[in-house]
Amino acid sequence: GATKVLPIGQALLLSCCPVVEKEGSAASGDEDMLRYLLGDETGRIHLLVVGRKGGLVTNLHFETLGTASVSSALVYLGSGMVFVGSQFANSQLVQILDNPVPVSAVSNSESEESKDGVNPLEETTYLQTLEEYTNLGPIVDFDLRPTGDESKDDSAGTNYRQSVVVTCSGVAKDGTVRLVRNGVGMKEQAEVEMEGIKGMWSLRRGFDEQDDTFLVQSFVRETRILGVQSSKDLEMDGSTDMDDDEEEEEGGALAEVTIGGFNSSKSTLFAGNVSVGGADLLVQVVDDSVRIVDSTT
């Protein structure tokens, strides 16, 4: 009936894996010890050792090994090597060292920070990063910025300026600003100046259609909708001139339209296509109601 409580820092544990050495190794003979690696939301990797005797737990030992990327999954590969899989930063292959070493000895990018108030245990680590695997996600925001280099489009015979994608990647301590240039083949075809947009959703006229027809734009106090209209539709509506809210597209135009049943006087929280019993429906969610509209009428 004895209970032992281990103090663990105030951090949510995100991942766990057992430490199992290959048969015949030094650790495999210790049958009364169970070892687990735990990863928390701050990126720290902990070792939990469970001592057993006669099938009963007799003691617990908890030790922080060091800091890596915030882990979504941990896989122990044997011989002290651990794969740290992360959805929030670069995944890593790390080595668990037998003895602690200064953090500066295994980090290539040590920052100059004040030592005041720093936990002395965080100045050493049992982890050494052997390899990193680049992960741009999660991308919180990004922007396409032109560079000073120009390239020539031989097919069109025109020059265009190359662009670089600037991304805000990662979460919390692993947040970074990254520049992506190789493999980015983007050309700006059109630009529409619209300020204050809080959200956007594309809608199809039919649930099974491949091409989008409407672009729902949510503002603070209203909702606007842009729709792709053919030249014949514009002539029937008497719309011959394009205003600032319209942008010409190949085979048609992008113009401001209305969808019957949608509330345009409130900000939209969500819009999408659904299919119920073979009926093609459009859904709009606002702060006080959910509107379902038949897309065919």
PDB file of C-alpha atoms in Angstrom:
ATOM      1  CA  GLY A   1       0.000   0.000   0.000  1.00  0.00           C
ATOM      2  CA  ALA A   2       3.022   2.320  -0.064  1.00  0.00           C
ATOM      3  CA  THR A   3       2.876   5.201  -2.524  1.00  0.00           C
ATOM      4  CA  LYS A   4       5.741   7.189  -3.989  1.00  0.00           C
ATOM      5  CA  VAL A   5       5.108  10.494  -5.724  1.00  0.00           C
ATOM      6  CA  LEU A   6       7.617  11.815  -8.245  1.00  0.00           C
ATOM      7  CA  PRO A   7       7.764  15.585  -8.742  1.00  0.00           C
ATOM      8  CA  ILE A   8       7.413  16.431 -12.441  1.00  0.00           C
ATOM      9  CA  GLY A   9       7.609  19.956 -13.816  1.00  0.00           C
ATOM     10  CA  GLN A  10       4.428  21.698 -14.901  1.00  0.00           C
ATOM     11  CA  ALA A  11       4.441  20.518 -18.511  1.00  0.00           C
ATOM     12  CA  LEU A  12       2.072  18.350 -20.512  1.00  0.00           C
ATOM     13  CA  LEU A  13       3.550  14.994 -21.529  1.00  0.00           C
ATOM     14  CA  LEU A  14       3.058  14.502 -25.278  1.00  0.00           C
ATOM     15  CA  SER A  15       4.910  11.280 -26.116  1.00  0.00           C
ATOM     16  CA  CYS A  16       6.173   8.080 -24.523  1.00  0.00           C
ATOM     17  CA  CYS A  17       8.094   4.987 -25.600  1.00  0.00           C
ATOM     18  CA  PRO A  18       9.644   1.999 -23.812  1.00  0.00           C
ATOM     19  CA  VAL A  19      13.424   1.606 -23.780  1.00  0.00           C
ATOM     20  CA  VAL A  20      14.077  -1.962 -24.943  1.00  0.00           C
ATOM     21  CA  GLU A  21      17.608  -3.002 -25.848  1.00  0.00           C
ATOM     22  CA  LYS A  22      18.342  -5.779 -28.294  1.00  0.00           C
ATOM     23  CA  GLU A  23      18.691  -9.239 -26.793  1.00  0.00           C
ATOM     24  CA  GLY A  24      22.180  -9.872 -25.472  1.00  0.00           C
ATOM     25  CA  SER A  25      22.973  -6.249 -24.619  1.00  0.00           C
ATOM     26  CA  ALA A  26      24.019  -5.101 -21.176  1.00  0.00           C
ATOM     27  CA  ALA A  27      20.602  -3.660 -20.348  1.00  0.00           C
ATOM     28  CA  SER A  28      18.568  -6.697 -21.362  1.00  0.00           C
ATOM     29  CA  GLY A  29      19.720  -8.773 -18.372  1.00  0.00           C
ATOM     30  CA  ASP A  30      18.138  -6.380 -15.899  1.00  0.00           C
ATOM     31  CA  GLU A  31      14.664  -7.886 -15.966  1.00  0.00           C
ATOM     32  CA  ASP A  32      13.431  -6.014 -12.878  1.00  0.00           C
ATOM     33  CA  MET A  33      13.852  -2.573 -14.441  1.00  0.00           C
ATOM     34  CA  LEU A  34      11.427  -0.982 -16.891  1.00  0.00           C
ATOM     35  CA  ARG A  35      12.565   2.177 -18.653  1.00  0.00           C
ATOM     36  CA  TYR A  36      10.429   4.706 -20.499  1.00  0.00           C
ATOM     37  CA  LEU A  37      11.266   7.871 -22.403  1.00  0.00           C
ATOM     38  CA  LEU A  38       8.809  10.734 -21.970  1.00  0.00           C
ATOM     39  CA  GLY A  39       8.595  13.931 -24.020  1.00  0.00           C
ATOM     40  CA  ASP A  40       6.805  17.040 -22.770  1.00  0.00           C
ATOM     41  CA  GLU A  41       5.434  20.214 -24.354  1.00  0.00           C
ATOM     42  CA  THR A  42       8.632  22.175 -23.685  1.00  0.00           C
ATOM     43  CA  GLY A  43      10.765  19.732 -25.686  1.00  0.00           C
ATOM     44  CA  ARG A  44      12.425  18.097 -22.682  1.00  0.00           C
ATOM     45  CA  ILE A  45      13.114  14.357 -22.798  1.00  0.00           C
ATOM     46  CA  HIS A  46      12.793  12.485 -19.498  1.00  0.00           C
ATOM     47  CA  LEU A  47      13.772   8.965 -18.421  1.00  0.00           C
ATOM     48  CA  LEU A  48      11.401   7.126 -16.093  1.00  0.00           C
ATOM     49  CA  VAL A  49      12.813   3.967 -14.467  1.00  0.00           C
ATOM     50  CA  VAL A  50      10.358   1.611 -12.770  1.00  0.00           C
ATOM     51  CA  GLY A  51      11.920  -0.891 -10.348  1.00  0.00           C
ATOM     52  CA  ARG A  52      10.071  -4.159  -9.758  1.00  0.00           C
ATOM     53  CA  LYS A  53      10.449  -7.118  -7.463  1.00  0.00           C
ATOM     54  CA  GLY A  54       8.221 -10.142  -7.645  1.00  0.00           C
ATOM     55  CA  GLY A  55       5.924  -8.385 -10.093  1.00  0.00           C
ATOM     56  CA  LEU A  56       5.416  -5.437  -7.728  1.00  0.00           C
ATOM     57  CA  VAL A  57       6.726  -1.915  -8.246  1.00  0.00           C
ATOM     58  CA  THR A  58       9.289  -1.144  -5.543  1.00  0.00           C
ATOM     59  CA  ASN A  59      10.767   2.187  -6.640  1.00  0.00           C
ATOM     60  CA  LEU A  60      10.590   4.928  -9.248  1.00  0.00           C
ATOM     61  CA  HIS A  61      13.358   7.095 -10.656  1.00  0.00           C
ATOM     62  CA  PHE A  62      12.754  10.146 -12.855  1.00  0.00           C
ATOM     63  CA  GLU A  63      15.508  12.097 -14.585  1.00  0.00           C
ATOM     64  CA  THR A  64      15.531  14.817 -17.248  1.00  0.00           C
ATOM     65  CA  LEU A  65      17.980  13.974 -20.018  1.00  0.00           C
ATOM     66  CA  GLY A  66      17.897  17.216 -21.990  1.00  0.00           C
ATOM     67  CA  THR A  67      15.971  19.244 -24.540  1.00  0.00           C
ATOM     68  CA  ALA A  68      15.157  18.402 -28.171  1.00  0.00           C
ATOM     69  CA  SER A  69      12.355  19.355 -30.544  1.00  0.00           C
ATOM     70  CA  VAL A  70       8.853  19.216 -29.083  1.00  0.00           C
ATOM     71  CA  SER A  71       8.073  15.563 -29.741  1.00  0.00           C
ATOM     72  CA  SER A  72       4.894  14.071 -31.156  1.00  0.00           C
ATOM     73  CA  ALA A  73       6.417  10.574 -31.127  1.00  0.00           C
ATOM     74  CA  LEU A  74       9.504   8.923 -29.626  1.00  0.00           C
ATOM     75  CA  VAL A  75      11.076   5.733 -30.974  1.00  0.00           C
ATOM     76  CA  TYR A  76      13.993   4.062 -29.221  1.00  0.00           C
ATOM     77  CA  LEU A  77      16.256   2.521 -31.881  1.00  0.00           C
ATOM     78  CA  GLY A  78      18.746   0.814 -29.590  1.00  0.00           C
ATOM     79  CA  SER A  79      22.323   1.605 -28.522  1.00  0.00           C
ATOM     80  CA  GLY A  80      21.160   4.859 -26.977  1.00  0.00           C
ATOM     81  CA  MET A  81      19.754   6.325 -30.199  1.00  0.00           C
ATOM     82  CA  VAL A  82      16.286   7.891 -30.232  1.00  0.00           C
ATOM     83  CA  PHE A  83      14.199   9.231 -33.104  1.00  0.00           C
ATOM     84  CA  VAL A  84      12.280  12.344 -32.057  1.00  0.00           C
ATOM     85  CA  GLY A  85       9.358  12.799 -34.438  1.00  0.00           C
ATOM     86  CA  SER A  86       7.864  16.275 -34.288  1.00  0.00           C
ATOM     87  CA  GLN A  87       4.818  17.927 -35.834  1.00  0.00           C
ATOM     88  CA  PHE A  88       5.915  21.278 -34.429  1.00  0.00           C
ATOM     89  CA  ALA A  89       9.563  21.547 -35.567  1.00  0.00           C
ATOM     90  CA  ASN A  90      12.349  19.580 -37.243  1.00  0.00           C
ATOM     91  CA  SER A  91      12.434  15.883 -36.379  1.00  0.00           C
ATOM     92  CA  GLN A  92      15.726  14.711 -34.906  1.00  0.00           C
ATOM     93  CA  LEU A  93      17.935  11.684 -34.402  1.00  0.00           C
ATOM     94  CA  VAL A  94      19.559  12.033 -30.967  1.00  0.00           C
ATOM     95  CA  GLN A  95      22.092  10.027 -29.004  1.00  0.00           C
ATOM     96  CA  ILE A  96      21.733   9.457 -25.252  1.00  0.00           C
ATOM     97  CA  LEU A  97      25.170   9.991 -23.689  1.00  0.00           C
ATOM     98  CA  ASP A  98      26.510   8.038 -20.717  1.00  0.00           C
ATOM     99  CA  ASN A  99      27.595  11.198 -18.907  1.00  0.00           C
ATOM    100  CA  PRO A 100      26.223  14.729 -18.980  1.00  0.00           C
ATOM    101  CA  VAL A 101      28.077  17.320 -21.044  1.00  0.00           C
ATOM    102  CA  PRO A 102      27.688  21.126 -21.218  1.00  0.00           C
ATOM    103  CA  VAL A 103      24.885  22.247 -23.513  1.00  0.00           C
ATOM    104  CA  SER A 104      27.369  24.372 -25.468  1.00  0.00           C
ATOM    105  CA  ALA A 105      29.312  21.240 -26.371  1.00  0.00           C
ATOM    106  CA  VAL A 106      26.423  19.736 -28.339  1.00  0.00           C
ATOM    107  CA  SER A 107      24.737  22.926 -29.591  1.00  0.00           C
ATOM    108  CA  ASN A 108      25.980  24.808 -32.627  1.00  0.00           C
ATOM    109  CA  SER A 109      23.781  27.815 -31.969  1.00  0.00           C
ATOM    110  CA  GLU A 110      24.211  28.657 -28.297  1.00  0.00           C
ATOM    111  CA  SER A 111      22.584  31.975 -27.468  1.00  0.00           C
ATOM    112  CA  GLU A 112      24.183  34.520 -25.197  1.00  0.00           C
ATOM    113  CA  GLU A 113      21.751  34.684 -22.290  1.00  0.00           C
ATOM    114  CA  SER A 114      22.055  35.840 -18.716  1.00  0.00           C
ATOM    115  CA  LYS A 115      22.883  33.105 -16.215  1.00  0.00           C
ATOM    116  CA  ASP A 116      20.736  34.754 -13.521  1.00  0.00           C
ATOM    117  CA  GLY A 117      17.850  32.531 -12.503  1.00  0.00           C
ATOM    118  CA  VAL A 118      18.866  29.682 -14.866  1.00  0.00           C
ATOM    119  CA  ASN A 119      18.380  26.172 -13.563  1.00  0.00           C
ATOM    120  CA  PRO A 120      21.891  24.641 -13.319  1.00  0.00           C
ATOM    121  CA  LEU A 121      20.459  21.292 -14.451  1.00  0.00           C
ATOM    122  CA  GLU A 122      19.582  22.900 -17.788  1.00  0.00           C
ATOM    123  CA  GLU A 123      23.228  23.839 -18.416  1.00  0.00           C
ATOM    124  CA  THR A 124      24.116  20.183 -19.024  1.00  0.00           C
ATOM    125  CA  THR A 125      22.497  17.540 -21.191  1.00  0.00           C
ATOM    126  CA  TYR A 126      22.595  13.830 -21.892  1.00  0.00           C
ATOM    127  CA  LEU A 127      21.379  14.350 -25.466  1.00  0.00           C
ATOM    128  CA  GLN A 128      23.444  14.933 -28.592  1.00  0.00           C
ATOM    129  CA  THR A 129      21.722  15.701 -31.895  1.00  0.00           C
ATOM    130  CA  LEU A 130      23.138  13.519 -34.663  1.00  0.00           C
ATOM    131  CA  GLU A 131      20.847  14.570 -37.508  1.00  0.00           C
ATOM    132  CA  GLU A 132      17.877  16.831 -38.186  1.00  0.00           C
ATOM    133  CA  TYR A 133      15.081  16.346 -40.709  1.00  0.00           C
ATOM    134  CA  THR A 134      13.576  19.585 -42.015  1.00  0.00           C
ATOM    135  CA  ASN A 135       9.906  20.219 -41.339  1.00  0.00           C
ATOM    136  CA  LEU A 136       8.319  23.502 -42.468  1.00  0.00           C
ATOM    137  CA  GLY A 137       5.073  22.796 -40.662  1.00  0.00           C
ATOM    138  CA  PRO A 138       3.038  23.912 -39.036  1.00  0.00           C
ATOM    139  CA  ILE A 139       3.057  27.086 -41.157  1.00  0.00           C
ATOM    140  CA  VAL A 140       1.166  29.693 -39.132  1.00  0.00           C
ATOM    141  CA  ASP A 141       1.497  32.388 -41.798  1.00  0.00           C
ATOM    142  CA  PHE A 142       3.452  33.021 -44.989  1.00  0.00           C
ATOM    143  CA  ASP A 143       4.068  35.703 -47.579  1.00  0.00           C
ATOM    144  CA  LEU A 144       5.391  35.730 -51.122  1.00  0.00           C
ATOM    145  CA  ARG A 145       8.139  38.331 -51.480  1.00  0.00           C
ATOM    146  CA  PRO A 146       9.925  39.268 -54.738  1.00  0.00           C
ATOM    147  CA  THR A 147      13.702  39.152 -54.903  1.00  0.00           C
ATOM    148  CA  GLY A 148      16.112  41.226 -56.951  1.00  0.00           C
ATOM    149  CA  ASP A 149      16.768  38.419 -59.433  1.00  0.00           C
ATOM    150  CA  GLU A 150      14.944  38.297 -62.741  1.00  0.00           C
ATOM    151  CA  SER A 151      14.363  35.241 -64.935  1.00  0.00           C
ATOM    152  CA  LYS A 152      13.159  34.957 -68.494  1.00  0.00           C
ATOM    153  CA  ASP A 153      10.145  32.925 -69.510  1.00  0.00           C
ATOM    154  CA  ASP A 154      11.228  31.536 -72.886  1.00  0.00           C
ATOM    155  CA  SER A 155       7.711  30.372 -73.790  1.00  0.00           C
ATOM    156  CA  ALA A 156       6.208  33.828 -73.300  1.00  0.00           C
ATOM    157  CA  GLY A 157       9.324  35.828 -74.105  1.00  0.00           C
ATOM    158  CA  THR A 158       8.917  37.958 -70.989  1.00  0.00           C
ATOM    159  CA  ASN A 159      10.980  38.585 -67.893  1.00  0.00           C
ATOM    160  CA  TYR A 160       9.589  38.029 -64.427  1.00  0.00           C
ATOM    161  CA  ARG A 161      11.065  38.515 -60.988  1.00  0.00           C
ATOM    162  CA  GLN A 162      11.748  35.431 -58.907  1.00  0.00           C
ATOM    163  CA  SER A 163      10.045  35.167 -55.544  1.00  0.00           C
ATOM    164  CA  VAL A 164      10.864  33.744 -52.151  1.00  0.00           C
ATOM    165  CA  VAL A 165       8.310  32.360 -49.708  1.00  0.00           C
ATOM    166  CA  VAL A 166       8.734  33.655 -46.158  1.00  0.00           C
ATOM    167  CA  THR A 167       7.079  31.296 -43.658  1.00  0.00           C
ATOM    168  CA  CYS A 168       6.342  31.567 -39.946  1.00  0.00           C
ATOM    169  CA  SER A 169       6.927  27.934 -38.997  1.00  0.00           C
ATOM    170  CA  GLY A 170       6.906  25.960 -35.782  1.00  0.00           C
ATOM    171  CA  VAL A 171       5.317  26.392 -32.375  1.00  0.00           C
ATOM    172  CA  ALA A 172       6.476  27.990 -29.103  1.00  0.00           C
ATOM    173  CA  LYS A 173      10.229  27.577 -28.546  1.00  0.00           C
ATOM    174  CA  ASP A 174      10.642  25.955 -31.963  1.00  0.00           C
ATOM    175  CA  GLY A 175       9.065  28.862 -33.847  1.00  0.00           C
ATOM    176  CA  THR A 176      11.187  30.104 -36.758  1.00  0.00           C
ATOM    177  CA  VAL A 177      11.030  32.389 -39.774  1.00  0.00           C
ATOM    178  CA  ARG A 178      12.191  30.524 -42.882  1.00  0.00           C
ATOM    179  CA  LEU A 179      12.920  31.449 -46.471  1.00  0.00           C
ATOM    180  CA  VAL A 180      11.903  28.945 -49.145  1.00  0.00           C
ATOM    181  CA  ARG A 181      13.298  29.558 -52.597  1.00  0.00           C
ATOM    182  CA  ASN A 182      14.338  26.321 -54.274  1.00  0.00           C
ATOM    183  CA  GLY A 183      11.410  24.676 -56.021  1.00  0.00           C
ATOM    184  CA  VAL A 184       9.145  27.707 -55.713  1.00  0.00           C
ATOM    185  CA  GLY A 185       7.751  28.404 -59.172  1.00  0.00           C
ATOM    186  CA  MET A 186       5.083  30.998 -58.500  1.00  0.00           C
ATOM    187  CA  LYS A 187       3.929  33.799 -60.765  1.00  0.00           C
ATOM    188  CA  GLU A 188       1.520  36.455 -59.632  1.00  0.00           C
ATOM    189  CA  GLN A 189      -1.364  36.459 -62.110  1.00  0.00           C
ATOM    190  CA  ALA A 190      -3.692  38.887 -60.345  1.00  0.00           C
ATOM    191  CA  GLU A 191      -4.032  40.911 -57.175  1.00  0.00           C
ATOM    192  CA  VAL A 192      -7.133  42.259 -55.447  1.00  0.00           C
ATOM    193  CA  GLU A 193      -6.693  44.764 -52.608  1.00  0.00           C
ATOM    194  CA  MET A 194      -9.084  43.880 -49.756  1.00  0.00           C
ATOM    195  CA  GLU A 195      -8.403  44.929 -46.174  1.00  0.00           C
ATOM    196  CA  GLY A 196      -9.836  43.493 -42.993  1.00  0.00           C
ATOM    197  CA  ILE A 197     -10.536  39.935 -44.149  1.00  0.00           C
ATOM    198  CA  LYS A 198     -10.895  37.571 -41.176  1.00  0.00           C
ATOM    199  CA  GLY A 199     -11.469  34.351 -43.097  1.00  0.00           C
ATOM    200  CA  MET A 200     -12.043  32.899 -46.564  1.00  0.00           C
ATOM    201  CA  TRP A 201     -13.709  29.728 -47.857  1.00  0.00           C
ATOM    202  CA  SER A 202     -14.107  28.429 -51.415  1.00  0.00           C
ATOM    203  CA  LEU A 203     -17.401  26.832 -52.435  1.00  0.00           C
ATOM    204  CA  ARG A 204     -18.370  24.679 -55.402  1.00  0.00           C
ATOM    205  CA  ARG A 205     -21.696  25.014 -57.172  1.00  0.00           C
ATOM    206  CA  GLY A 206     -22.191  21.257 -56.786  1.00  0.00           C
ATOM    207  CA  PHE A 207     -20.707  18.949 -54.155  1.00  0.00           C
ATOM    208  CA  ASP A 208     -19.081  16.642 -56.724  1.00  0.00           C
ATOM    209  CA  GLU A 209     -17.738  19.410 -58.979  1.00  0.00           C
ATOM    210  CA  GLN A 210     -13.970  19.823 -59.126  1.00  0.00           C
ATOM    211  CA  ASP A 211     -13.784  23.571 -59.766  1.00  0.00           C
ATOM    212  CA  ASP A 212     -14.623  26.187 -57.157  1.00  0.00           C
ATOM    213  CA  THR A 213     -17.291  28.752 -58.064  1.00  0.00           C
ATOM    214  CA  PHE A 214     -17.596  31.052 -55.046  1.00  0.00           C
ATOM    215  CA  LEU A 215     -15.132  32.692 -52.661  1.00  0.00           C
ATOM    216  CA  VAL A 216     -16.733  33.644 -49.329  1.00  0.00           C
ATOM    217  CA  GLN A 217     -14.930  36.482 -47.551  1.00  0.00           C
ATOM    218  CA  SER A 218     -15.630  37.161 -43.897  1.00  0.00           C
ATOM    219  CA  PHE A 219     -15.064  40.654 -42.491  1.00  0.00           C
ATOM    220  CA  VAL A 220     -15.643  42.003 -38.977  1.00  0.00           C
ATOM    221  CA  ARG A 221     -19.283  42.977 -39.510  1.00  0.00           C
ATOM    222  CA  GLU A 222     -20.186  41.607 -42.932  1.00  0.00           C
ATOM    223  CA  THR A 223     -19.701  38.838 -45.476  1.00  0.00           C
ATOM    224  CA  ARG A 224     -18.945  39.299 -49.158  1.00  0.00           C
ATOM    225  CA  ILE A 225     -18.981  36.681 -51.876  1.00  0.00           C
ATOM    226  CA  LEU A 226     -17.043  36.639 -55.139  1.00  0.00           C
ATOM    227  CA  GLY A 227     -18.246  34.333 -57.898  1.00  0.00           C
ATOM    228  CA  VAL A 228     -16.807  33.177 -61.209  1.00  0.00           C
ATOM    229  CA  GLN A 229     -19.115  34.336 -63.984  1.00  0.00           C
ATOM    230  CA  SER A 230     -18.818  33.610 -67.669  1.00  0.00           C
ATOM    231  CA  SER A 231     -18.852  36.394 -70.246  1.00  0.00           C
ATOM    232  CA  LYS A 232     -22.387  35.343 -71.273  1.00  0.00           C
ATOM    233  CA  ASP A 233     -23.608  35.722 -67.670  1.00  0.00           C
ATOM    234  CA  LEU A 234     -22.095  39.199 -67.464  1.00  0.00           C
ATOM    235  CA  GLU A 235     -23.800  40.263 -70.696  1.00  0.00           C
ATOM    236  CA  MET A 236     -27.161  39.009 -69.434  1.00  0.00           C
ATOM    237  CA  ASP A 237     -26.669  40.957 -66.198  1.00  0.00           C
ATOM    238  CA  GLY A 238     -25.716  44.058 -68.168  1.00  0.00           C
ATOM    239  CA  SER A 239     -22.240  44.107 -66.578  1.00  0.00           C
ATOM    240  CA  THR A 240     -19.856  45.269 -69.259  1.00  0.00           C
ATOM    241  CA  ASP A 241     -17.344  47.225 -67.175  1.00  0.00           C
ATOM    242  CA  MET A 242     -15.104  45.770 -64.501  1.00  0.00           C
ATOM    243  CA  ASP A 243     -14.900  47.631 -61.175  1.00  0.00           C
ATOM    244  CA  ASP A 244     -12.334  47.360 -58.379  1.00  0.00           C
ATOM    245  CA  ASP A 245     -13.978  44.256 -56.927  1.00  0.00           C
ATOM    246  CA  GLU A 246     -13.672  42.315 -60.185  1.00  0.00           C
ATOM    247  CA  GLU A 247     -10.635  40.614 -61.612  1.00  0.00           C
ATOM    248  CA  GLU A 248     -10.593  39.175 -65.136  1.00  0.00           C
ATOM    249  CA  GLU A 249     -10.055  35.459 -65.434  1.00  0.00           C
ATOM    250  CA  GLU A 250      -9.523  33.314 -68.478  1.00  0.00           C
ATOM    251  CA  GLY A 251     -12.989  32.431 -69.826  1.00  0.00           C
ATOM    252  CA  GLY A 252     -14.878  34.579 -67.314  1.00  0.00           C
ATOM    253  CA  ALA A 253     -14.654  37.121 -64.528  1.00  0.00           C
ATOM    254  CA  LEU A 254     -14.503  37.190 -60.751  1.00  0.00           C
ATOM    255  CA  ALA A 255     -17.337  39.489 -59.600  1.00  0.00           C
ATOM    256  CA  GLU A 256     -19.187  40.202 -56.377  1.00  0.00           C
ATOM    257  CA  VAL A 257     -22.359  38.090 -56.165  1.00  0.00           C
ATOM    258  CA  THR A 258     -24.960  37.059 -53.614  1.00  0.00           C
ATOM    259  CA  ILE A 259     -26.058  33.601 -52.521  1.00  0.00           C
ATOM    260  CA  GLY A 260     -29.706  33.465 -51.573  1.00  0.00           C
ATOM    261  CA  GLY A 261     -30.099  32.465 -47.930  1.00  0.00           C
ATOM    262  CA  PHE A 262     -26.609  33.570 -46.842  1.00  0.00           C
ATOM    263  CA  ASN A 263     -26.455  36.312 -44.203  1.00  0.00           C
ATOM    264  CA  SER A 264     -24.253  39.089 -45.602  1.00  0.00           C
ATOM    265  CA  SER A 265     -24.713  41.439 -42.634  1.00  0.00           C
ATOM    266  CA  LYS A 266     -22.723  39.276 -40.191  1.00  0.00           C
ATOM    267  CA  SER A 267     -19.246  37.832 -40.047  1.00  0.00           C
ATOM    268  CA  THR A 268     -19.031  34.235 -41.273  1.00  0.00           C
ATOM    269  CA  LEU A 269     -17.418  31.704 -38.953  1.00  0.00           C
ATOM    270  CA  PHE A 270     -17.469  28.834 -41.478  1.00  0.00           C
ATOM    271  CA  ALA A 271     -18.767  28.071 -44.972  1.00  0.00           C
ATOM    272  CA  GLY A 272     -18.625  24.851 -46.935  1.00  0.00           C
ATOM    273  CA  ASN A 273     -20.249  22.273 -49.224  1.00  0.00           C
ATOM    274  CA  VAL A 274     -22.199  19.285 -47.892  1.00  0.00           C
ATOM    275  CA  SER A 275     -24.216  16.522 -49.517  1.00  0.00           C
ATOM    276  CA  VAL A 276     -27.232  15.039 -47.709  1.00  0.00           C
ATOM    277  CA  GLY A 277     -29.303  12.357 -49.369  1.00  0.00           C
ATOM    278  CA  GLY A 278     -27.969  13.330 -52.789  1.00  0.00           C
ATOM    279  CA  ALA A 279     -28.875  17.018 -52.322  1.00  0.00           C
ATOM    280  CA  ASP A 280     -26.110  19.589 -52.900  1.00  0.00           C
ATOM    281  CA  LEU A 281     -26.153  22.046 -50.008  1.00  0.00           C
ATOM    282  CA  LEU A 282     -24.151  25.110 -48.948  1.00  0.00           C
ATOM    283  CA  VAL A 283     -23.595  25.792 -45.240  1.00  0.00           C
ATOM    284  CA  GLN A 284     -22.913  29.146 -43.578  1.00  0.00           C
ATOM    285  CA  VAL A 285     -22.221  29.451 -39.850  1.00  0.00           C
ATOM    286  CA  VAL A 286     -22.594  32.847 -38.149  1.00  0.00           C
ATOM    287  CA  ASP A 287     -22.566  33.755 -34.464  1.00  0.00           C
ATOM    288  CA  ASP A 288     -26.275  33.077 -33.867  1.00  0.00           C
ATOM    289  CA  SER A 289     -27.354  30.585 -36.546  1.00  0.00           C
ATOM    290  CA  VAL A 290     -26.425  27.911 -39.058  1.00  0.00           C
ATOM    291  CA  ARG A 291     -27.834  28.415 -42.543  1.00  0.00           C
ATOM    292  CA  ILE A 292     -28.269  25.561 -45.041  1.00  0.00           C
ATOM    293  CA  VAL A 293     -28.953  26.549 -48.646  1.00  0.00           C
ATOM    294  CA  ASP A 294     -29.788  24.394 -51.671  1.00  0.00           C
ATOM    295  CA  SER A 295     -27.011  25.201 -54.151  1.00  0.00           C
ATOM    296  CA  THR A 296     -29.144  24.288 -57.169  1.00  0.00           C
ATOM    297  CA  THR A 297     -31.921  26.831 -56.567  1.00  0.00           C
TER     298      THR A 297
END
